[in-house]
Amino acid sequence: MDTAEVLHEVAEQVKRCVRCDLHFSRKNAVPGEGPANAEIMLIGEAPGFYENEQGRPFVGSSGKFLGELLQKGGITREEVFITNIVKCRPPANRDPLPEELATCNDYLETQMNALNPLVIVTLGRFSLARFIPNVRISDVHGKPRWIKEQLIIPMYHPAAALHQPALRSVLERDFSHLMEWVKQARQKRGGPASSTSHPTGAGPAPEKREENPPAQPSLF
Ligand code: URA
């Protein structure tokens, strides 16, 4: 199966999934969406009210803000693959439970393996912890680091800025560096460094590539 076929198959499985109790309360599972050749994968936490209604990720107010952040960063939503670590809405938007995170992880793994994105942007602390456990988002946001083949870029969740307006400019600044990091990642992976028409910022350089990261990478 090629990438598009695997992503389609995962989406079909997610829509029918009954592996955890979230399927009892969901209206629609939200597998994720985006082109099969996306270089950038954004991973949020879990669907909210509007995502549960529509079966699409980030279509509510945090999704609107995410679209603005991407646009300011020099890329459109249509060019990136967007998903969540948990594919069904937790009741009343509560935090995902450890068993829900564990159960849903298979789907994310399959999506990541199929897509093999250059860059993974984690949105919020749950997504961050999936890749870099035991760190504070306030310490690591906007500081990319290589984990195996991917440049992982921790970012605050867009919804955080809707609750704490001071985080808005932090998110805007971090996203403004996104395409510079993508460009640097292309160079590392041996792709065409200058193939982008996107503006380049002067974001912090990614951490040194970790070929075999420790289970719990120590940061900075
Ligand atoms: N918040 C998320 O983490 N994901 C969505 O899809 C919507 C809101």
PDB file of C-alpha atoms and ligand atoms in Angstrom:
ATOM      1  CA  MET A   1       0.000   0.000   0.000  1.00  0.00           C
ATOM      2  CA  ASP A   2       1.265   3.505  -0.697  1.00  0.00           C
ATOM      3  CA  THR A   3       1.081   6.346   1.845  1.00  0.00           C
ATOM      4  CA  ALA A   4      -2.325   7.608   0.735  1.00  0.00           C
ATOM      5  CA  GLU A   5      -3.767   4.106   0.951  1.00  0.00           C
ATOM      6  CA  VAL A   6      -2.374   3.513   4.443  1.00  0.00           C
ATOM      7  CA  LEU A   7      -3.697   6.870   5.661  1.00  0.00           C
ATOM      8  CA  HIS A   8      -7.088   6.068   4.157  1.00  0.00           C
ATOM      9  CA  GLU A   9      -7.120   2.622   5.776  1.00  0.00           C
ATOM     10  CA  VAL A  10      -6.198   4.073   9.201  1.00  0.00           C
ATOM     11  CA  ALA A  11      -8.979   6.646   8.835  1.00  0.00           C
ATOM     12  CA  GLU A  12     -11.491   3.906   8.085  1.00  0.00           C
ATOM     13  CA  GLN A  13     -10.335   1.897  11.119  1.00  0.00           C
ATOM     14  CA  VAL A  14     -10.496   4.961  13.382  1.00  0.00           C
ATOM     15  CA  LYS A  15     -14.057   5.721  12.261  1.00  0.00           C
ATOM     16  CA  ARG A  16     -15.126   2.201  13.274  1.00  0.00           C
ATOM     17  CA  CYS A  17     -12.918   1.967  16.377  1.00  0.00           C
ATOM     18  CA  VAL A  18     -14.421   0.584  19.588  1.00  0.00           C
ATOM     19  CA  ARG A  19     -11.146  -0.055  21.415  1.00  0.00           C
ATOM     20  CA  CYS A  20     -11.861   2.311  24.307  1.00  0.00           C
ATOM     21  CA  ASP A  21     -14.908   3.786  26.046  1.00  0.00           C
ATOM     22  CA  LEU A  22     -14.673   7.071  24.134  1.00  0.00           C
ATOM     23  CA  HIS A  23     -16.560   5.439  21.286  1.00  0.00           C
ATOM     24  CA  PHE A  24     -19.716   5.361  23.465  1.00  0.00           C
ATOM     25  CA  SER A  25     -19.923   9.165  23.695  1.00  0.00           C
ATOM     26  CA  ARG A  26     -18.424  10.239  20.373  1.00  0.00           C
ATOM     27  CA  LYS A  27     -20.504  11.391  17.441  1.00  0.00           C
ATOM     28  CA  ASN A  28     -17.669  11.173  14.923  1.00  0.00           C
ATOM     29  CA  ALA A  29     -14.147   9.895  15.352  1.00  0.00           C
ATOM     30  CA  VAL A  30     -11.539  12.304  13.967  1.00  0.00           C
ATOM     31  CA  PRO A  31      -8.735  10.450  12.190  1.00  0.00           C
ATOM     32  CA  GLY A  32      -6.926  13.521  10.843  1.00  0.00           C
ATOM     33  CA  GLU A  33      -6.464  14.984   7.389  1.00  0.00           C
ATOM     34  CA  GLY A  34      -3.900  16.332   4.982  1.00  0.00           C
ATOM     35  CA  PRO A  35      -1.932  15.413   1.884  1.00  0.00           C
ATOM     36  CA  ALA A  36      -0.047  12.116   1.785  1.00  0.00           C
ATOM     37  CA  ASN A  37       3.138  13.970   0.820  1.00  0.00           C
ATOM     38  CA  ALA A  38       2.968  16.514   3.663  1.00  0.00           C
ATOM     39  CA  GLU A  39       6.373  17.406   5.090  1.00  0.00           C
ATOM     40  CA  ILE A  40       4.813  18.804   8.246  1.00  0.00           C
ATOM     41  CA  MET A  41       2.606  16.854  10.639  1.00  0.00           C
ATOM     42  CA  LEU A  42       0.793  18.726  13.394  1.00  0.00           C
ATOM     43  CA  ILE A  43      -0.362  16.681  16.351  1.00  0.00           C
ATOM     44  CA  GLY A  44      -2.899  18.083  18.794  1.00  0.00           C
ATOM     45  CA  GLU A  45      -4.535  16.575  21.839  1.00  0.00           C
ATOM     46  CA  ALA A  46      -8.055  15.323  21.119  1.00  0.00           C
ATOM     47  CA  PRO A  47     -11.153  16.450  19.220  1.00  0.00           C
ATOM     48  CA  GLY A  48     -13.379  19.036  20.858  1.00  0.00           C
ATOM     49  CA  PHE A  49     -17.063  19.795  20.337  1.00  0.00           C
ATOM     50  CA  TYR A  50     -16.943  20.952  16.699  1.00  0.00           C
ATOM     51  CA  GLU A  51     -14.438  18.302  15.663  1.00  0.00           C
ATOM     52  CA  ASN A  52     -16.715  15.631  17.147  1.00  0.00           C
ATOM     53  CA  GLU A  53     -19.611  17.102  15.170  1.00  0.00           C
ATOM     54  CA  GLN A  54     -17.758  17.220  11.856  1.00  0.00           C
ATOM     55  CA  GLY A  55     -15.218  14.380  12.094  1.00  0.00           C
ATOM     56  CA  ARG A  56     -12.426  16.807  11.145  1.00  0.00           C
ATOM     57  CA  PRO A  57      -9.524  18.089  13.285  1.00  0.00           C
ATOM     58  CA  PHE A  58      -9.180  21.693  14.452  1.00  0.00           C
ATOM     59  CA  VAL A  59     -12.365  23.142  12.992  1.00  0.00           C
ATOM     60  CA  GLY A  60     -13.410  25.111  16.108  1.00  0.00           C
ATOM     61  CA  SER A  61     -11.968  28.339  17.497  1.00  0.00           C
ATOM     62  CA  SER A  62      -8.533  26.875  18.187  1.00  0.00           C
ATOM     63  CA  GLY A  63      -8.548  25.569  14.614  1.00  0.00           C
ATOM     64  CA  LYS A  64      -9.272  29.046  13.291  1.00  0.00           C
ATOM     65  CA  PHE A  65      -6.338  30.404  15.269  1.00  0.00           C
ATOM     66  CA  LEU A  66      -4.150  27.507  14.094  1.00  0.00           C
ATOM     67  CA  GLY A  67      -4.976  28.417  10.487  1.00  0.00           C
ATOM     68  CA  GLU A  68      -3.892  32.007  11.169  1.00  0.00           C
ATOM     69  CA  LEU A  69      -0.668  30.854  12.802  1.00  0.00           C
ATOM     70  CA  LEU A  70       0.173  28.631   9.837  1.00  0.00           C
ATOM     71  CA  GLN A  71      -0.593  31.416   7.397  1.00  0.00           C
ATOM     72  CA  LYS A  72       1.611  33.856   9.303  1.00  0.00           C
ATOM     73  CA  GLY A  73       4.298  31.170   9.328  1.00  0.00           C
ATOM     74  CA  GLY A  74       4.130  31.031   5.530  1.00  0.00           C
ATOM     75  CA  ILE A  75       2.180  27.830   4.944  1.00  0.00           C
ATOM     76  CA  THR A  76      -1.445  26.872   4.493  1.00  0.00           C
ATOM     77  CA  ARG A  77      -3.497  24.361   6.401  1.00  0.00           C
ATOM     78  CA  GLU A  78      -4.035  22.394   3.179  1.00  0.00           C
ATOM     79  CA  GLU A  79      -0.282  21.679   2.944  1.00  0.00           C
ATOM     80  CA  VAL A  80       0.090  20.033   6.355  1.00  0.00           C
ATOM     81  CA  PHE A  81      -1.228  16.834   7.890  1.00  0.00           C
ATOM     82  CA  ILE A  82      -3.211  17.525  11.070  1.00  0.00           C
ATOM     83  CA  THR A  83      -4.214  14.919  13.607  1.00  0.00           C
ATOM     84  CA  ASN A  84      -4.475  14.313  17.355  1.00  0.00           C
ATOM     85  CA  ILE A  85      -2.967  11.822  19.755  1.00  0.00           C
ATOM     86  CA  VAL A  86      -6.504  10.755  20.736  1.00  0.00           C
ATOM     87  CA  LYS A  87      -8.989  10.424  17.888  1.00  0.00           C
ATOM     88  CA  CYS A  88     -12.293  10.665  19.790  1.00  0.00           C
ATOM     89  CA  ARG A  89     -13.613  13.486  21.948  1.00  0.00           C
ATOM     90  CA  PRO A  90     -13.248  12.950  25.697  1.00  0.00           C
ATOM     91  CA  PRO A  91     -16.554  13.832  27.410  1.00  0.00           C
ATOM     92  CA  ALA A  92     -16.753  17.530  28.316  1.00  0.00           C
ATOM     93  CA  ASN A  93     -13.267  17.974  26.822  1.00  0.00           C
ATOM     94  CA  ARG A  94     -11.600  16.427  29.856  1.00  0.00           C
ATOM     95  CA  ASP A  95      -7.938  15.435  29.618  1.00  0.00           C
ATOM     96  CA  PRO A  96      -7.344  12.135  27.823  1.00  0.00           C
ATOM     97  CA  LEU A  97      -6.791   9.219  30.207  1.00  0.00           C
ATOM     98  CA  PRO A  98      -3.558   7.203  30.126  1.00  0.00           C
ATOM     99  CA  GLU A  99      -5.391   4.149  28.790  1.00  0.00           C
ATOM    100  CA  GLU A 100      -6.985   6.223  26.018  1.00  0.00           C
ATOM    101  CA  LEU A 101      -3.581   7.589  25.039  1.00  0.00           C
ATOM    102  CA  ALA A 102      -2.102   4.095  25.033  1.00  0.00           C
ATOM    103  CA  THR A 103      -4.956   2.544  23.072  1.00  0.00           C
ATOM    104  CA  CYS A 104      -5.007   5.242  20.413  1.00  0.00           C
ATOM    105  CA  ASN A 105      -1.238   5.323  19.989  1.00  0.00           C
ATOM    106  CA  ASP A 106      -1.291   2.546  17.361  1.00  0.00           C
ATOM    107  CA  TYR A 107      -3.218   4.748  14.956  1.00  0.00           C
ATOM    108  CA  LEU A 108      -0.825   7.654  15.372  1.00  0.00           C
ATOM    109  CA  GLU A 109       2.184   5.342  14.930  1.00  0.00           C
ATOM    110  CA  THR A 110       0.778   3.996  11.684  1.00  0.00           C
ATOM    111  CA  GLN A 111       0.040   7.500  10.417  1.00  0.00           C
ATOM    112  CA  MET A 112       3.552   8.701  11.304  1.00  0.00           C
ATOM    113  CA  ASN A 113       5.228   5.670   9.745  1.00  0.00           C
ATOM    114  CA  ALA A 114       3.228   6.046   6.545  1.00  0.00           C
ATOM    115  CA  LEU A 115       3.736   9.793   6.248  1.00  0.00           C
ATOM    116  CA  ASN A 116       7.339   9.848   7.494  1.00  0.00           C
ATOM    117  CA  PRO A 117       7.111  13.628   7.862  1.00  0.00           C
ATOM    118  CA  LEU A 118      10.172  15.799   7.959  1.00  0.00           C
ATOM    119  CA  VAL A 119       8.844  17.837  10.849  1.00  0.00           C
ATOM    120  CA  ILE A 120       6.377  17.059  13.631  1.00  0.00           C
ATOM    121  CA  VAL A 121       4.826  20.001  15.467  1.00  0.00           C
ATOM    122  CA  THR A 122       3.422  18.976  18.828  1.00  0.00           C
ATOM    123  CA  LEU A 123       0.542  21.164  19.994  1.00  0.00           C
ATOM    124  CA  GLY A 124       0.140  21.198  23.750  1.00  0.00           C
ATOM    125  CA  ARG A 125       1.511  19.177  26.626  1.00  0.00           C
ATOM    126  CA  PHE A 126      -0.090  15.804  25.908  1.00  0.00           C
ATOM    127  CA  SER A 127       1.267  15.707  22.388  1.00  0.00           C
ATOM    128  CA  LEU A 128       4.649  16.927  23.661  1.00  0.00           C
ATOM    129  CA  ALA A 129       4.777  14.169  26.296  1.00  0.00           C
ATOM    130  CA  ARG A 130       4.203  11.557  23.583  1.00  0.00           C
ATOM    131  CA  PHE A 131       7.604  12.504  22.121  1.00  0.00           C
ATOM    132  CA  ILE A 132       9.518  14.137  24.961  1.00  0.00           C
ATOM    133  CA  PRO A 133       8.259  13.023  28.368  1.00  0.00           C
ATOM    134  CA  ASN A 134       8.907  14.764  31.662  1.00  0.00           C
ATOM    135  CA  VAL A 135       9.580  18.253  30.393  1.00  0.00           C
ATOM    136  CA  ARG A 136       7.638  21.466  30.815  1.00  0.00           C
ATOM    137  CA  ILE A 137       6.184  23.016  27.718  1.00  0.00           C
ATOM    138  CA  SER A 138       7.189  26.444  29.029  1.00  0.00           C
ATOM    139  CA  ASP A 139      10.824  25.283  28.906  1.00  0.00           C
ATOM    140  CA  VAL A 140      10.853  23.591  25.511  1.00  0.00           C
ATOM    141  CA  HIS A 141       8.328  25.348  23.248  1.00  0.00           C
ATOM    142  CA  GLY A 142       9.925  26.706  20.095  1.00  0.00           C
ATOM    143  CA  LYS A 143      13.051  24.587  20.597  1.00  0.00           C
ATOM    144  CA  PRO A 144      13.201  21.920  17.886  1.00  0.00           C
ATOM    145  CA  ARG A 145      15.113  18.720  18.425  1.00  0.00           C
ATOM    146  CA  TRP A 146      15.809  15.702  16.280  1.00  0.00           C
ATOM    147  CA  ILE A 147      14.363  12.405  17.377  1.00  0.00           C
ATOM    148  CA  LYS A 148      15.325   9.707  14.910  1.00  0.00           C
ATOM    149  CA  GLU A 149      14.272  10.898  11.446  1.00  0.00           C
ATOM    150  CA  GLN A 150      11.975  13.685  12.553  1.00  0.00           C
ATOM    151  CA  LEU A 151      12.549  17.224  13.701  1.00  0.00           C
ATOM    152  CA  ILE A 152      10.165  17.580  16.644  1.00  0.00           C
ATOM    153  CA  ILE A 153       8.989  21.131  17.305  1.00  0.00           C
ATOM    154  CA  PRO A 154       7.119  21.609  20.582  1.00  0.00           C
ATOM    155  CA  MET A 155       4.535  24.386  20.508  1.00  0.00           C
ATOM    156  CA  TYR A 156       1.842  25.534  22.893  1.00  0.00           C
ATOM    157  CA  HIS A 157      -1.673  24.421  22.027  1.00  0.00           C
ATOM    158  CA  PRO A 158      -3.538  27.190  20.146  1.00  0.00           C
ATOM    159  CA  ALA A 159      -6.394  26.877  22.660  1.00  0.00           C
ATOM    160  CA  ALA A 160      -3.973  27.887  25.426  1.00  0.00           C
ATOM    161  CA  ALA A 161      -3.669  31.335  23.851  1.00  0.00           C
ATOM    162  CA  LEU A 162      -7.446  31.685  23.771  1.00  0.00           C
ATOM    163  CA  HIS A 163      -7.452  31.249  27.561  1.00  0.00           C
ATOM    164  CA  GLN A 164      -4.152  33.062  28.262  1.00  0.00           C
ATOM    165  CA  PRO A 165      -3.795  35.973  25.823  1.00  0.00           C
ATOM    166  CA  ALA A 166      -0.112  36.414  26.730  1.00  0.00           C
ATOM    167  CA  LEU A 167       0.608  33.142  24.943  1.00  0.00           C
ATOM    168  CA  ARG A 168      -0.681  34.500  21.656  1.00  0.00           C
ATOM    169  CA  SER A 169       2.523  36.337  20.816  1.00  0.00           C
ATOM    170  CA  VAL A 170       4.572  33.350  22.010  1.00  0.00           C
ATOM    171  CA  LEU A 171       2.746  31.080  19.565  1.00  0.00           C
ATOM    172  CA  GLU A 172       3.020  33.654  16.791  1.00  0.00           C
ATOM    173  CA  ARG A 173       6.755  33.943  17.335  1.00  0.00           C
ATOM    174  CA  ASP A 174       7.284  30.164  17.417  1.00  0.00           C
ATOM    175  CA  PHE A 175       5.205  29.635  14.264  1.00  0.00           C
ATOM    176  CA  SER A 176       7.040  32.458  12.489  1.00  0.00           C
ATOM    177  CA  HIS A 177      10.163  30.258  12.571  1.00  0.00           C
ATOM    178  CA  LEU A 178       8.432  27.138  11.255  1.00  0.00           C
ATOM    179  CA  MET A 179       9.512  27.323   7.626  1.00  0.00           C
ATOM    180  CA  GLU A 180      13.103  28.128   8.580  1.00  0.00           C
ATOM    181  CA  TRP A 181      13.179  24.938  10.626  1.00  0.00           C
ATOM    182  CA  VAL A 182      11.600  23.006   7.762  1.00  0.00           C
ATOM    183  CA  LYS A 183      14.305  24.338   5.467  1.00  0.00           C
ATOM    184  CA  GLN A 184      17.035  23.294   7.891  1.00  0.00           C
ATOM    185  CA  ALA A 185      15.436  19.868   8.224  1.00  0.00           C
ATOM    186  CA  ARG A 186      15.356  19.483   4.425  1.00  0.00           C
ATOM    187  CA  GLN A 187      19.052  20.241   4.300  1.00  0.00           C
ATOM    188  CA  LYS A 188      19.795  17.627   6.977  1.00  0.00           C
ATOM    189  CA  ARG A 189      17.753  15.009   5.199  1.00  0.00           C
ATOM    190  CA  GLY A 190      19.456  15.883   1.930  1.00  0.00           C
ATOM    191  CA  GLY A 191      16.483  17.445   0.179  1.00  0.00           C
ATOM    192  CA  PRO A 192      16.475  20.564  -1.967  1.00  0.00           C
ATOM    193  CA  ALA A 193      17.430  23.284   0.469  1.00  0.00           C
ATOM    194  CA  SER A 194      16.245  26.144  -1.664  1.00  0.00           C
ATOM    195  CA  SER A 195      13.088  24.614  -3.119  1.00  0.00           C
ATOM    196  CA  THR A 196      10.875  26.643  -0.847  1.00  0.00           C
ATOM    197  CA  SER A 197       9.355  29.963  -1.680  1.00  0.00           C
ATOM    198  CA  HIS A 198       8.487  30.400   1.956  1.00  0.00           C
ATOM    199  CA  PRO A 199      10.075  33.245   3.868  1.00  0.00           C
ATOM    200  CA  THR A 200      12.845  32.304   6.218  1.00  0.00           C
ATOM    201  CA  GLY A 201      13.073  33.604   9.738  1.00  0.00           C
ATOM    202  CA  ALA A 202      15.972  33.383  12.101  1.00  0.00           C
ATOM    203  CA  GLY A 203      14.697  30.860  14.590  1.00  0.00           C
ATOM    204  CA  PRO A 204      16.890  29.039  17.056  1.00  0.00           C
ATOM    205  CA  ALA A 205      18.913  26.271  15.435  1.00  0.00           C
ATOM    206  CA  PRO A 206      17.604  22.763  16.020  1.00  0.00           C
ATOM    207  CA  GLU A 207      19.307  20.718  18.687  1.00  0.00           C
ATOM    208  CA  LYS A 208      21.951  18.304  17.439  1.00  0.00           C
ATOM    209  CA  ARG A 209      20.438  15.261  15.716  1.00  0.00           C
ATOM    210  CA  GLU A 210      19.850  12.342  18.061  1.00  0.00           C
ATOM    211  CA  GLU A 211      20.305   9.102  16.187  1.00  0.00           C
ATOM    212  CA  ASN A 212      19.384   6.908  19.141  1.00  0.00           C
ATOM    213  CA  PRO A 213      17.601   9.065  21.648  1.00  0.00           C
ATOM    214  CA  PRO A 214      17.392   7.910  25.222  1.00  0.00           C
ATOM    215  CA  ALA A 215      13.958   6.760  26.360  1.00  0.00           C
ATOM    216  CA  GLN A 216      13.555   9.998  28.280  1.00  0.00           C
ATOM    217  CA  PRO A 217      15.752  12.525  26.498  1.00  0.00           C
ATOM    218  CA  SER A 218      17.315  15.091  28.749  1.00  0.00           C
ATOM    219  CA  LEU A 219      16.827  18.508  27.305  1.00  0.00           C
ATOM    220  CA  PHE A 220      19.045  21.516  27.062  1.00  0.00           C
TER     221      PHE A 220
HETATM  222  N1  URA B   1      -8.000  20.648  20.086  1.00  0.00           N
HETATM  223  C1  URA B   1      -7.229  19.607  19.703  1.00  0.00           C
HETATM  224  O1  URA B   1      -6.270  19.250  20.374  1.00  0.00           O
HETATM  225  N2  URA B   1      -7.553  18.973  18.594  1.00  0.00           N
HETATM  226  C2  URA B   1      -8.575  19.319  17.824  1.00  0.00           C
HETATM  227  O2  URA B   1      -8.786  18.668  16.799  1.00  0.00           O
HETATM  228  C3  URA B   1      -9.349  20.400  18.232  1.00  0.00           C
HETATM  229  C4  URA B   1      -9.049  21.066  19.357  1.00  0.00           C
END
